[in-house]
PDB file of C-alpha atoms and ligand atoms in Angstrom:
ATOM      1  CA  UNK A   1      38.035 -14.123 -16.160  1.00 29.00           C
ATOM      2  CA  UNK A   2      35.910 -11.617 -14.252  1.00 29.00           C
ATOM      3  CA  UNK A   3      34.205 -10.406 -17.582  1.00 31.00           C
ATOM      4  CA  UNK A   4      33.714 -13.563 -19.083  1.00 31.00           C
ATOM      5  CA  UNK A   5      31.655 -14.223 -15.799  1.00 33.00           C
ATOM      6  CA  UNK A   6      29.403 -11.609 -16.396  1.00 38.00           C
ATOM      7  CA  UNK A   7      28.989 -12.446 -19.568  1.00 37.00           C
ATOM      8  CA  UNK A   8      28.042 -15.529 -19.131  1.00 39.00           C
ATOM      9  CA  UNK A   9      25.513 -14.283 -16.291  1.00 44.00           C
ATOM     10  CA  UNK A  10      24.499 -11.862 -18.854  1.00 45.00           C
ATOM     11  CA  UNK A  11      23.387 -14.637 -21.790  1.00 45.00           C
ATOM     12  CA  UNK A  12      21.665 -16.650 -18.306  1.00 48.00           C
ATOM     13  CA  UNK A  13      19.367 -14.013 -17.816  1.00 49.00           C
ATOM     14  CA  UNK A  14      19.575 -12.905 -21.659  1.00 51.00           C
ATOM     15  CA  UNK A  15      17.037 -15.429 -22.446  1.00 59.00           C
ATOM     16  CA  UNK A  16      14.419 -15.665 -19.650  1.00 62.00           C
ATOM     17  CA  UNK A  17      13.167 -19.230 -18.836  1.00 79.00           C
ATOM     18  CA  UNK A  18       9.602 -17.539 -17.976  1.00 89.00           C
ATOM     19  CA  UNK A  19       7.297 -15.771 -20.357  1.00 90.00           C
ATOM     20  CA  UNK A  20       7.175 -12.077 -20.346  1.00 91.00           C
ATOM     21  CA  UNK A  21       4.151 -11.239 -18.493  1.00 91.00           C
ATOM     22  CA  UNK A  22       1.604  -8.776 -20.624  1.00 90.00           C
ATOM     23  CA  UNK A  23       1.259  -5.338 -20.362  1.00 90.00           C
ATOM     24  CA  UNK A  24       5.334  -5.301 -19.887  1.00 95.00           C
ATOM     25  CA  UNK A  25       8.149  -4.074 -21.486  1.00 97.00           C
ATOM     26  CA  UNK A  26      11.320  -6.369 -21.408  1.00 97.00           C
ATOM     27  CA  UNK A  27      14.420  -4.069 -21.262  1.00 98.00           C
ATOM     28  CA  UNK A  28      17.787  -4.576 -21.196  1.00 98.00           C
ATOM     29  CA  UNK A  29      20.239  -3.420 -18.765  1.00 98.00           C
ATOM     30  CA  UNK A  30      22.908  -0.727 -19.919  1.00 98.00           C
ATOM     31  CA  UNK A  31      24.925  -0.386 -16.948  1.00 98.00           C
ATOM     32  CA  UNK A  32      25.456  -0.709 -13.155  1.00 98.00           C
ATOM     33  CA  UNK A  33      26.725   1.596 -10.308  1.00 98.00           C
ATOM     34  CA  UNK A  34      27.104   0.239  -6.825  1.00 98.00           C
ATOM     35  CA  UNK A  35      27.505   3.226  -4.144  1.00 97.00           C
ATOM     36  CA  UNK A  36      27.553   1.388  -1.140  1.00 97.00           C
ATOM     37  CA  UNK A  37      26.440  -2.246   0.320  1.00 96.00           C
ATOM     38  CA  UNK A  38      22.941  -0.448   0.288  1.00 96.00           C
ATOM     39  CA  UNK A  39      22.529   1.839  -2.490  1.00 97.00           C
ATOM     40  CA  UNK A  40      22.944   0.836  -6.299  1.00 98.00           C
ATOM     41  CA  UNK A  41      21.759   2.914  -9.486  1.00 98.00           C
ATOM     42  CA  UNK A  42      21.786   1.185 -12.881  1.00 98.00           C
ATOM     43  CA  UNK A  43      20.094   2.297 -16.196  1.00 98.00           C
ATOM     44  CA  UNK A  44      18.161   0.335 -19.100  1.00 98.00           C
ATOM     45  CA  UNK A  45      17.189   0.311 -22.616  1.00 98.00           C
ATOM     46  CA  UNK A  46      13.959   2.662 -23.061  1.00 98.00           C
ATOM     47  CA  UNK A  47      11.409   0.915 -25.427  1.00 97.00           C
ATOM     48  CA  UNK A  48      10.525   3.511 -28.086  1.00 93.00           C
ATOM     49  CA  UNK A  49       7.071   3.508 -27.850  1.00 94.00           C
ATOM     50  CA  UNK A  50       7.092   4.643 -23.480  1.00 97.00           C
ATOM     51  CA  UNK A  51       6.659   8.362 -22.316  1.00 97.00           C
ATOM     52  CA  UNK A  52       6.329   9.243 -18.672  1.00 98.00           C
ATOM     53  CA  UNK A  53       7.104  12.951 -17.243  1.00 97.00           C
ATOM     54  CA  UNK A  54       9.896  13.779 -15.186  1.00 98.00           C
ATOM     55  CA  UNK A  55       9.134  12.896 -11.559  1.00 98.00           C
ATOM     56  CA  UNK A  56       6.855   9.817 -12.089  1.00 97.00           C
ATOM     57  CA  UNK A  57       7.465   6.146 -10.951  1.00 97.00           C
ATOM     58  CA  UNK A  58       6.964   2.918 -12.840  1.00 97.00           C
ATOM     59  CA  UNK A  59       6.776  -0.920 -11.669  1.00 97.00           C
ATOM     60  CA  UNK A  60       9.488  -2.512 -12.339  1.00 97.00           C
ATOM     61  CA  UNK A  61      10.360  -6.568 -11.507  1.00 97.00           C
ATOM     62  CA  UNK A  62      12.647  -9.719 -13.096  1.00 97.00           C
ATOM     63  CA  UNK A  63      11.611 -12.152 -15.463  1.00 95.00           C
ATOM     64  CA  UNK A  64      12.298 -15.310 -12.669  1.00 92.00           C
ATOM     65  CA  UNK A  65       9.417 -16.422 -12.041  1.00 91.00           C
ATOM     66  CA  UNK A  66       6.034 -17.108 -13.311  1.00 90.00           C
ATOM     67  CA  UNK A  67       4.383 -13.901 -11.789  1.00 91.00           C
ATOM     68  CA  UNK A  68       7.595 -11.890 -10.968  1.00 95.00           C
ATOM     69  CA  UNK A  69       7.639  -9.526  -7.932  1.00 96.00           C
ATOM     70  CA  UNK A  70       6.847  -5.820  -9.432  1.00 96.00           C
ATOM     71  CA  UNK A  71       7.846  -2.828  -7.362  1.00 96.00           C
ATOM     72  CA  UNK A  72       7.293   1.052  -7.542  1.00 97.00           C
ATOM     73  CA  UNK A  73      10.833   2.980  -8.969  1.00 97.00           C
ATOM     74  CA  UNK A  74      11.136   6.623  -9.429  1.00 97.00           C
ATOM     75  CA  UNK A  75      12.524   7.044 -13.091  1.00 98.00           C
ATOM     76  CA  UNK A  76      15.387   9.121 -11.785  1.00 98.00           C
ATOM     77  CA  UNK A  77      16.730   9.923 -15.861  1.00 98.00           C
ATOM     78  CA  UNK A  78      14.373  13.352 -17.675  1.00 96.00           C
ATOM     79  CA  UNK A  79      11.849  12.083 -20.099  1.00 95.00           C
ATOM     80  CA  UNK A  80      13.960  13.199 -22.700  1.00 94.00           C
ATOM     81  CA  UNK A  81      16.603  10.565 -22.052  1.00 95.00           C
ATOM     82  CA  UNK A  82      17.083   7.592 -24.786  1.00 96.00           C
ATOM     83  CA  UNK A  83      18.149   5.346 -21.715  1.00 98.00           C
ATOM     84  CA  UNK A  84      15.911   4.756 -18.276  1.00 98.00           C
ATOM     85  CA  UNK A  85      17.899   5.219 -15.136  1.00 98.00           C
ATOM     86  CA  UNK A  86      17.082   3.808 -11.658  1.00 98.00           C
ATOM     87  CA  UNK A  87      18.304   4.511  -8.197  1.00 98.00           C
ATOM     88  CA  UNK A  88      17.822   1.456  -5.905  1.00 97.00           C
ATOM     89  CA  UNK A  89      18.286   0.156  -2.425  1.00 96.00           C
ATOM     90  CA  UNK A  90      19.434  -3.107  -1.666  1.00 96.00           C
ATOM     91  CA  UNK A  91      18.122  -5.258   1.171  1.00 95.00           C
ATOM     92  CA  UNK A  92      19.292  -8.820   1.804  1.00 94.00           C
ATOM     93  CA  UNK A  93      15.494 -10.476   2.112  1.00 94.00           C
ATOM     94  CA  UNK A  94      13.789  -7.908  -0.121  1.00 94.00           C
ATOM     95  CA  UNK A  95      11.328  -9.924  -2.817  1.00 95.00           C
ATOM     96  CA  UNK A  96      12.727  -7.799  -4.958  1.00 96.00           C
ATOM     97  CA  UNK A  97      15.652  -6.421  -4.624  1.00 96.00           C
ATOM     98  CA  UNK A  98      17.915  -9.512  -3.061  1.00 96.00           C
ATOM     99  CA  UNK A  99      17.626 -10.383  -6.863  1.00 97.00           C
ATOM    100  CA  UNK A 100      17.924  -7.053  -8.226  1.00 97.00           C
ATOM    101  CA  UNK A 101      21.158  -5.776  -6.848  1.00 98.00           C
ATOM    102  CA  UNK A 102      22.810  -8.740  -8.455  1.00 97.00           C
ATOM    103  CA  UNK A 103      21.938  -7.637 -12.760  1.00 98.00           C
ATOM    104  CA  UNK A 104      24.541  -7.153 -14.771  1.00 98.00           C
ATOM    105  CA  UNK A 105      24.650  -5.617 -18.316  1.00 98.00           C
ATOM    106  CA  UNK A 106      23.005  -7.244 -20.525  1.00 97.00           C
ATOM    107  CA  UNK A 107      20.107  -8.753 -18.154  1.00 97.00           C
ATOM    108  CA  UNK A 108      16.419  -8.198 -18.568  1.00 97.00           C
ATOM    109  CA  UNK A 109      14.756  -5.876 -16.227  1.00 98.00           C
ATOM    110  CA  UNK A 110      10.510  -5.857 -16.614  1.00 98.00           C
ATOM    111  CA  UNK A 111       8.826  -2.593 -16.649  1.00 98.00           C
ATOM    112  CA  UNK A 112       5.270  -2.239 -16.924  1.00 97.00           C
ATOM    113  CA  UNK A 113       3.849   0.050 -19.554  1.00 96.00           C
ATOM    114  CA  UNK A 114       2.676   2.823 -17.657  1.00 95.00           C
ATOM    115  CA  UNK A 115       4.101   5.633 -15.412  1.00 96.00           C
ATOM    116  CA  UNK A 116       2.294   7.959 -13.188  1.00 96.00           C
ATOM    117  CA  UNK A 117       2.917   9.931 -10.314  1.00 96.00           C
ATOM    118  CA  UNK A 118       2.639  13.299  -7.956  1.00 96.00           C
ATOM    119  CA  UNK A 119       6.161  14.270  -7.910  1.00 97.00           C
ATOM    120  CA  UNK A 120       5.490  16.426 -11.405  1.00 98.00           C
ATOM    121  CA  UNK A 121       6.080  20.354 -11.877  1.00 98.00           C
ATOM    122  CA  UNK A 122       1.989  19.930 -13.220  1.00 97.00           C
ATOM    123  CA  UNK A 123       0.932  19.412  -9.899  1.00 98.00           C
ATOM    124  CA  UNK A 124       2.554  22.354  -8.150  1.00 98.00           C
ATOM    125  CA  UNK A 125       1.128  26.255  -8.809  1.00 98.00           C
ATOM    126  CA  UNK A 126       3.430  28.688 -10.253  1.00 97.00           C
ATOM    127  CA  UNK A 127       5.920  30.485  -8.134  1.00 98.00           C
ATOM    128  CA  UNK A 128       9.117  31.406  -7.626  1.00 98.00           C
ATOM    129  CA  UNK A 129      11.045  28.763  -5.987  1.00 98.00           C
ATOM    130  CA  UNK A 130      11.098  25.087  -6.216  1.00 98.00           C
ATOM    131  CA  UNK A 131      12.373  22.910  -3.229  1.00 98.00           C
ATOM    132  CA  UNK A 132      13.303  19.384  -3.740  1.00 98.00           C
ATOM    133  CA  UNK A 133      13.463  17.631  -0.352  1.00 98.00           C
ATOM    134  CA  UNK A 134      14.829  14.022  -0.251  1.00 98.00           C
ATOM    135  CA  UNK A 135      16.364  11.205   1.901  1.00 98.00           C
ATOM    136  CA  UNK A 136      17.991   7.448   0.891  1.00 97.00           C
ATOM    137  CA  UNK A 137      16.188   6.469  -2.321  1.00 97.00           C
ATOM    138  CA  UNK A 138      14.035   9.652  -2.233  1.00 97.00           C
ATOM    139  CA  UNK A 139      16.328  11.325  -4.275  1.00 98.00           C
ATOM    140  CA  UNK A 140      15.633   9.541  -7.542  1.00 98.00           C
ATOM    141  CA  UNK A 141      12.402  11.309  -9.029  1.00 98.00           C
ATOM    142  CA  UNK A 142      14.468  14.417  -8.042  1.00 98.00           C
ATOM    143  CA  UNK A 143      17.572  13.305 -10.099  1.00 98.00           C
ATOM    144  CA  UNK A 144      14.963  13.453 -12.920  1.00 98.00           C
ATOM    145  CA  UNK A 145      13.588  16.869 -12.635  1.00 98.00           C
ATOM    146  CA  UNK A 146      16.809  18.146 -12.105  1.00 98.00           C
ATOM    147  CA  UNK A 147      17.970  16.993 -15.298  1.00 97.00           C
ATOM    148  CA  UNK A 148      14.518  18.465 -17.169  1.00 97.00           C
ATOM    149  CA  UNK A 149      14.320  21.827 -18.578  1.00 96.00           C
ATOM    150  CA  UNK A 150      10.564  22.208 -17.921  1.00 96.00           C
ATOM    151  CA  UNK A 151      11.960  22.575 -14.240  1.00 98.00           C
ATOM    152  CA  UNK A 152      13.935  25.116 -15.436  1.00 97.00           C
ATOM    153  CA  UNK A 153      10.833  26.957 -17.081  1.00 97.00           C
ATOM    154  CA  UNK A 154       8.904  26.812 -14.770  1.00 97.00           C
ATOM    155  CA  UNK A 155      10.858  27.975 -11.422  1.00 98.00           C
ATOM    156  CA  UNK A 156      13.249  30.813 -10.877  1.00 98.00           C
ATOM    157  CA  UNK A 157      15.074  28.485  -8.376  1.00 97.00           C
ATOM    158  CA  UNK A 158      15.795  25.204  -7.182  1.00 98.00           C
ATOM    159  CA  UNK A 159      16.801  24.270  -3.599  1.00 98.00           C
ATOM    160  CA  UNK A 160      17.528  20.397  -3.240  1.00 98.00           C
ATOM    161  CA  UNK A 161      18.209  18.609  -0.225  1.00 98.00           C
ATOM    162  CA  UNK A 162      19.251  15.063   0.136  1.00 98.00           C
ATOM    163  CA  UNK A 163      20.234  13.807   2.842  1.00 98.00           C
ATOM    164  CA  UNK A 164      21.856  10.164   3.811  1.00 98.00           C
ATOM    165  CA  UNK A 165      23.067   8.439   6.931  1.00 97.00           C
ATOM    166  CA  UNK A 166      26.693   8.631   5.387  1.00 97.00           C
ATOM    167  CA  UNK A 167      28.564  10.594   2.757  1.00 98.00           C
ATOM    168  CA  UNK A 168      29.148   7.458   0.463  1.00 97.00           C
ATOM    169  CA  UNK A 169      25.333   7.285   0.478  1.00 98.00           C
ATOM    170  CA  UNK A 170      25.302  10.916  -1.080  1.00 98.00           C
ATOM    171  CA  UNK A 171      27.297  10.231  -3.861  1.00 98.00           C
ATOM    172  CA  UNK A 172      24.822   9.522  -6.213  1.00 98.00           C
ATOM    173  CA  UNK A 173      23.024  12.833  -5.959  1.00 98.00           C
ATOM    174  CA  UNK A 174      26.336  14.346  -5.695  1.00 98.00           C
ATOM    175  CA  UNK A 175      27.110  12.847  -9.282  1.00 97.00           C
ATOM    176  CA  UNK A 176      23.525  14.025 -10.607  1.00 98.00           C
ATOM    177  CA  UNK A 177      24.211  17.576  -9.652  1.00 98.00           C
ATOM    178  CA  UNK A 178      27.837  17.770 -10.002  1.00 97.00           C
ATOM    179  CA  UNK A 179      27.396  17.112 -13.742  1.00 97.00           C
ATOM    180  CA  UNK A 180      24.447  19.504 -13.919  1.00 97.00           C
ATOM    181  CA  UNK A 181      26.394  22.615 -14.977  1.00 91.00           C
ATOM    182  CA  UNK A 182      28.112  20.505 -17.689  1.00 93.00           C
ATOM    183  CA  UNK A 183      25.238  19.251 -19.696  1.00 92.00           C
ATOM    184  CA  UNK A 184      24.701  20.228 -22.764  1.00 91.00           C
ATOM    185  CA  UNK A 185      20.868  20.941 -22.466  1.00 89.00           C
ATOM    186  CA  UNK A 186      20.460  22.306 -18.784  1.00 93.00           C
ATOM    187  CA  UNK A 187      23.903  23.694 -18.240  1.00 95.00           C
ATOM    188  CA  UNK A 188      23.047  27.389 -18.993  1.00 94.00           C
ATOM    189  CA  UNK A 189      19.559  26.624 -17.303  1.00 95.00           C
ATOM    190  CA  UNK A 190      20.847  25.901 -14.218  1.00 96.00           C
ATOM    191  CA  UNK A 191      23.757  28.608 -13.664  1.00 94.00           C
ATOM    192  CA  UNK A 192      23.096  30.567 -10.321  1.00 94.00           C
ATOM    193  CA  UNK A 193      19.891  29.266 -10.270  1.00 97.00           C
ATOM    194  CA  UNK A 194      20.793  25.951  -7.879  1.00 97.00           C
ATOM    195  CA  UNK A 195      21.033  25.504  -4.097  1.00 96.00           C
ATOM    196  CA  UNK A 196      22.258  21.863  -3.207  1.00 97.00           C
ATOM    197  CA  UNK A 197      22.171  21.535   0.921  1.00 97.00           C
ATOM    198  CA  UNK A 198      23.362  17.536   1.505  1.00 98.00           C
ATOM    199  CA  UNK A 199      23.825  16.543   4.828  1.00 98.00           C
ATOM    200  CA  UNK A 200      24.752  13.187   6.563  1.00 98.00           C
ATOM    201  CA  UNK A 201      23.045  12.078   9.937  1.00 98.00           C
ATOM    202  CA  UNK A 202      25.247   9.082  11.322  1.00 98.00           C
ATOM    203  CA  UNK A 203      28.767   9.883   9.412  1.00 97.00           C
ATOM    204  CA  UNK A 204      30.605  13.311  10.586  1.00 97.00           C
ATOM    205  CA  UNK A 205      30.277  15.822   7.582  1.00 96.00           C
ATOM    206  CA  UNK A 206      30.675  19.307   6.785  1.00 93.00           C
ATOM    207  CA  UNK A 207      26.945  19.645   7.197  1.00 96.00           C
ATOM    208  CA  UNK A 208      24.602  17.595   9.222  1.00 97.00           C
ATOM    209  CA  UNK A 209      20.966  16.615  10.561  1.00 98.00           C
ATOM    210  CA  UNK A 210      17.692  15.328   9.345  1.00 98.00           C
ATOM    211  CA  UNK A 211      15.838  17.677   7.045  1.00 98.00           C
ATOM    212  CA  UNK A 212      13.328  18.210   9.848  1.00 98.00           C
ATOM    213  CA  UNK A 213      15.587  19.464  12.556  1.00 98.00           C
ATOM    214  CA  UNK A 214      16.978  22.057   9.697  1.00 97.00           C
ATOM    215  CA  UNK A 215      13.439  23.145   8.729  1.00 98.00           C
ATOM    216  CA  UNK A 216      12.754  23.707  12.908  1.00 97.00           C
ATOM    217  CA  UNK A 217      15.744  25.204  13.380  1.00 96.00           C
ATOM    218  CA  UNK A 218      15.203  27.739  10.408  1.00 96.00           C
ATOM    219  CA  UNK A 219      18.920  26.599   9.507  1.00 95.00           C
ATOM    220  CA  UNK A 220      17.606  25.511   5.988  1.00 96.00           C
ATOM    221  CA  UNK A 221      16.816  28.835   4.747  1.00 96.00           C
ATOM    222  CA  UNK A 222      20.142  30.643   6.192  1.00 90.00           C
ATOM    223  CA  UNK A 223      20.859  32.933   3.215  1.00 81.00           C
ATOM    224  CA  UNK A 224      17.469  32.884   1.609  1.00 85.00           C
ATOM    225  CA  UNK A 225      16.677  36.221   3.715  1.00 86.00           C
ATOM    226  CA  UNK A 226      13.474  33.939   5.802  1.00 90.00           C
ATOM    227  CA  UNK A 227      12.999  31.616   8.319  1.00 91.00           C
ATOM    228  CA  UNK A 228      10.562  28.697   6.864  1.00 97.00           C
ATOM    229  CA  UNK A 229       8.785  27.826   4.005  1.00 98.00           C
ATOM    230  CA  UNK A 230       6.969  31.096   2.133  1.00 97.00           C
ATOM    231  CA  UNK A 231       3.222  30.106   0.209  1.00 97.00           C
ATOM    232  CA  UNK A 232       3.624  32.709  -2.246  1.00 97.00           C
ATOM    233  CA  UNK A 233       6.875  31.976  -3.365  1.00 97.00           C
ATOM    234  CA  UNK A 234       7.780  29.076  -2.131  1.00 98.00           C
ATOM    235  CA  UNK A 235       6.605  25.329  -3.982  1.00 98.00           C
ATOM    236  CA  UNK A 236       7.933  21.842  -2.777  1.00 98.00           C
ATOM    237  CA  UNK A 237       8.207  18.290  -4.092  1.00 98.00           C
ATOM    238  CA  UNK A 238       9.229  15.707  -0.668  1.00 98.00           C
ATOM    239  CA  UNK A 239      10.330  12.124  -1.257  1.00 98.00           C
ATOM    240  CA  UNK A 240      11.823   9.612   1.187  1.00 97.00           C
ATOM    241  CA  UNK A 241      10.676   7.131   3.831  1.00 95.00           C
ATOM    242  CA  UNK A 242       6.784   7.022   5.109  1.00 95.00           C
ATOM    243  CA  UNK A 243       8.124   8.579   8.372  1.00 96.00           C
ATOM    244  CA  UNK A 244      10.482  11.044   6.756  1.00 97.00           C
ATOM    245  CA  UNK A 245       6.874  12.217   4.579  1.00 97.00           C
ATOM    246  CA  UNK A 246       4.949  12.497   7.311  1.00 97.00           C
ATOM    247  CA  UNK A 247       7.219  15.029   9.255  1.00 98.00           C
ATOM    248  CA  UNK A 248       8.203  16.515   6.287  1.00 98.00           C
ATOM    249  CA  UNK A 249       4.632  17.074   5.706  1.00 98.00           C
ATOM    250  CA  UNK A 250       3.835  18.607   8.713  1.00 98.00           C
ATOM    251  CA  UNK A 251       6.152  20.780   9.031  1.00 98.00           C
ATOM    252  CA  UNK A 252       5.067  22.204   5.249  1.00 98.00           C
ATOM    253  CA  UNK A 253       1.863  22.596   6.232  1.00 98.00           C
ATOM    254  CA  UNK A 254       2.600  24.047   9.183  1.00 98.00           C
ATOM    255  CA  UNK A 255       4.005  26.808   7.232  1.00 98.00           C
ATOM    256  CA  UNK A 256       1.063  27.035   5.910  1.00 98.00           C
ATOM    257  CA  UNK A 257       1.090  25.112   2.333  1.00 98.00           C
ATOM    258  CA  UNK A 258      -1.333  23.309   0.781  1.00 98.00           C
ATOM    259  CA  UNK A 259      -0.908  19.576  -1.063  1.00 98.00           C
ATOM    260  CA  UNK A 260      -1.316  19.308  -4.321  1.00 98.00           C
ATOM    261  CA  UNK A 261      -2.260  16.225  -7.260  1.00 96.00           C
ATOM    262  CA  UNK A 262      -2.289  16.314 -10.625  1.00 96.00           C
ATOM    263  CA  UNK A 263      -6.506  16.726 -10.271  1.00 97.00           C
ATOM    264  CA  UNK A 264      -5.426  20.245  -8.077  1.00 98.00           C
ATOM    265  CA  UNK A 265      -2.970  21.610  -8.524  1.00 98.00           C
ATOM    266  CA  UNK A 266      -1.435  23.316  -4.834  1.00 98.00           C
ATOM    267  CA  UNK A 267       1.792  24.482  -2.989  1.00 98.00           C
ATOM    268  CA  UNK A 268       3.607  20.738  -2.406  1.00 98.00           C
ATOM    269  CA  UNK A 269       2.906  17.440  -3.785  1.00 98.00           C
ATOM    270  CA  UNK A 270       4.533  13.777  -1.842  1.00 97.00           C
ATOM    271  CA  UNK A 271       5.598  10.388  -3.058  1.00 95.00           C
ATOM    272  CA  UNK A 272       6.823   7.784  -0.604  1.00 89.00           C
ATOM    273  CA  UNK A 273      10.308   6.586  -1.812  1.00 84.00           C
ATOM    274  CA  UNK A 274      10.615   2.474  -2.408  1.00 73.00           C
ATOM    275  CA  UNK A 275      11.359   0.676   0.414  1.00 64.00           C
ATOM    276  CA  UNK A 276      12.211  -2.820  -0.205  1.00 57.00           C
TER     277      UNK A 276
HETATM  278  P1  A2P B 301      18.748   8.977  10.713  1.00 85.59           P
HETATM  279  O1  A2P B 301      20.137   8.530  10.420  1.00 85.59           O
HETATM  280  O2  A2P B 301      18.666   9.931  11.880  1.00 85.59           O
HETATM  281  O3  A2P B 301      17.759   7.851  10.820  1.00 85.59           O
HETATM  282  P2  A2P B 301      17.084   5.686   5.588  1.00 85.59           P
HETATM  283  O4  A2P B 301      18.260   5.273   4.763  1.00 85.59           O
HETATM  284  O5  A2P B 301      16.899   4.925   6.858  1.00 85.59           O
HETATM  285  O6  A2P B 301      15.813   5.800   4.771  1.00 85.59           O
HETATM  286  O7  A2P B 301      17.394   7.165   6.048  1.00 85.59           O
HETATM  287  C1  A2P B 301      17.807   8.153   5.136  1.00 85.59           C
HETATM  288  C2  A2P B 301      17.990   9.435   5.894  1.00 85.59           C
HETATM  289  O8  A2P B 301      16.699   9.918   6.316  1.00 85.59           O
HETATM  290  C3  A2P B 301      18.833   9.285   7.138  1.00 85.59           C
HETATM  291  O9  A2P B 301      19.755  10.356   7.173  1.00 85.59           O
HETATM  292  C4  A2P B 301      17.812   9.343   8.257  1.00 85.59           C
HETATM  293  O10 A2P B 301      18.299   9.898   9.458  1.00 85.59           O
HETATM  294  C5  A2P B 301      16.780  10.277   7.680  1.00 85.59           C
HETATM  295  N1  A2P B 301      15.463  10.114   8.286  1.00 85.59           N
HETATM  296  C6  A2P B 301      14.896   8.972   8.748  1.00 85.59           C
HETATM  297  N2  A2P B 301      13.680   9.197   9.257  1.00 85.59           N
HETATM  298  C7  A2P B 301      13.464  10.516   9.129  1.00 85.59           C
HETATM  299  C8  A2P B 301      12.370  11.370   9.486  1.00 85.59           C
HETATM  300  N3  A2P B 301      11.267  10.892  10.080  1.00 85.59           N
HETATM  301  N4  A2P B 301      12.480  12.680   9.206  1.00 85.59           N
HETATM  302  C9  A2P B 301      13.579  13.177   8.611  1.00 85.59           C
HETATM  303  N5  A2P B 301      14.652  12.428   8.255  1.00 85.59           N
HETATM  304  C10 A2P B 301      14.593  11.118   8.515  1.00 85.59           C
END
């Protein structure tokens, strides 16, 4: 009963009753997680002709209505993946995502045709170690990198942080990472070379606080031998809300790092996560 309902939601949406706009790839979805009432992560067909790098976003919107809503996603899968994977928020009046966070496999999801983005290992200097700082949604361009060797290559070290109002809201990174050390292609990579700090803000948890208060406190780099962010060794990639950027952001260049682009290269590079 409960599959033959998707299925028939599925064959609905299947065959959209609007034209595909130009300039977009229609893609169909492959499957759907739900973490929590907010968070939701769900990956799509990848049309053969699309490259982005690991780290960039891409607009992606519904084929229901004439000139759908389009919205900025992180592609949180590596650019070596045959699928495209997504990690969304869901809110109840959102243009876009009120519709969203009800697909099912076998819907059509729009993508436009080109990626781009600052939250690539190309717009960070060479150094030792990369941090990956993220709240909510922030962590998807992260669950990307992760997941590329080029990372790997290109840094001694990674140090991600995610942090979430709850535990449940972690889960998704926790997934990404946990399976880290068993993949195939980044497994060795990644042995001894990976620091994950998650901590929960609202929800009592083994570790907690905002990112900020950690990066005051100097508590973030307990067992790194320093007390803040380094500019020789030290590169980082920040992705969350517009307030979570801009402290974030300070506090980096307090320490006295420069932001980079993709024109110039520097010490940390921002992307605001998607909001709604
Ligand atoms: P808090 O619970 O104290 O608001 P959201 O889901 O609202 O985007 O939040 C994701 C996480 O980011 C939450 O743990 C939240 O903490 C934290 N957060 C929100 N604003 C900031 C900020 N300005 N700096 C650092 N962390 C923040």
């Amino acid at each position: 009963m409960y599959n033959t309902a998707l299925l028939d939601t599925a064959q609905d949406t299947a065959a959209p009753a609007f034209p595909i706009p130009a300039n977009c790839h229609a893609e169909r979805v492959v499957s759907v997680t739900h973490y929590t009432d907010r968070l939701f992560s769900f990956r799509i067909t990848r049309p053969q002709s699309f490259r982005f790098r690991s780290g960039e976003f891409v607009m992606i919107g519904l084929p229901n209505a004439e000139k759908p809503v389009f919205r900025a996603y992180s592609i949180a899968s590596p650019s070596w993946d045959d699928e495209l994977e997504f990690f969304s928020i869901k809110v109840s009046d959102g243009p876009l995502t009120q519709h969203l966070q009800k697909i099912v496999p076998g819907d059509t999801v729009l993508m436009r045709q080109k990626s781009t983005g600052t939250l690539v290992v190309d717009a960070l200097t060479p150094a030792r170690r990369l941090w990956m700082i993220a709240t909510g949604t922030g962590f998807a361009p992260f669950a990307s990198l992760l997941r590329d060797p080029e990372t790997w290559e290109k840094f001694d070290e990674v140090v991600v942080t995610n942090t979430c109002r709850d535990l449940a809201e972690l889960a998704y990174g926790d997934t990404v990472v946990g399976k880290l050390r068993d993949d195939p292609l980044i497994g060795e990579l990644v042995e001894g070379r990976l620091t994950y700090i998650a901590t929960t803000t609202r929800e009592t948890s083994p570790r907690m606080g905002r990112v900020t208060t950690l990066i005051e406190s100097g508590e973030l780099f307990s067992g790194l031998g320093q007390s803040g962010f380094d500019p020789e060794n030290d590169r980082v990639m920040i992705c969350g809300s517009l307030a979570m950027l801009n402290d974030v952001k300070a506090l980096v260049e307090k320490a006295g790092l420069t932001e980079g682009s993709n024109a110039k290269p520097a010490e940390f590079v921002v992307e605001r996560a998607f909001v709604g």
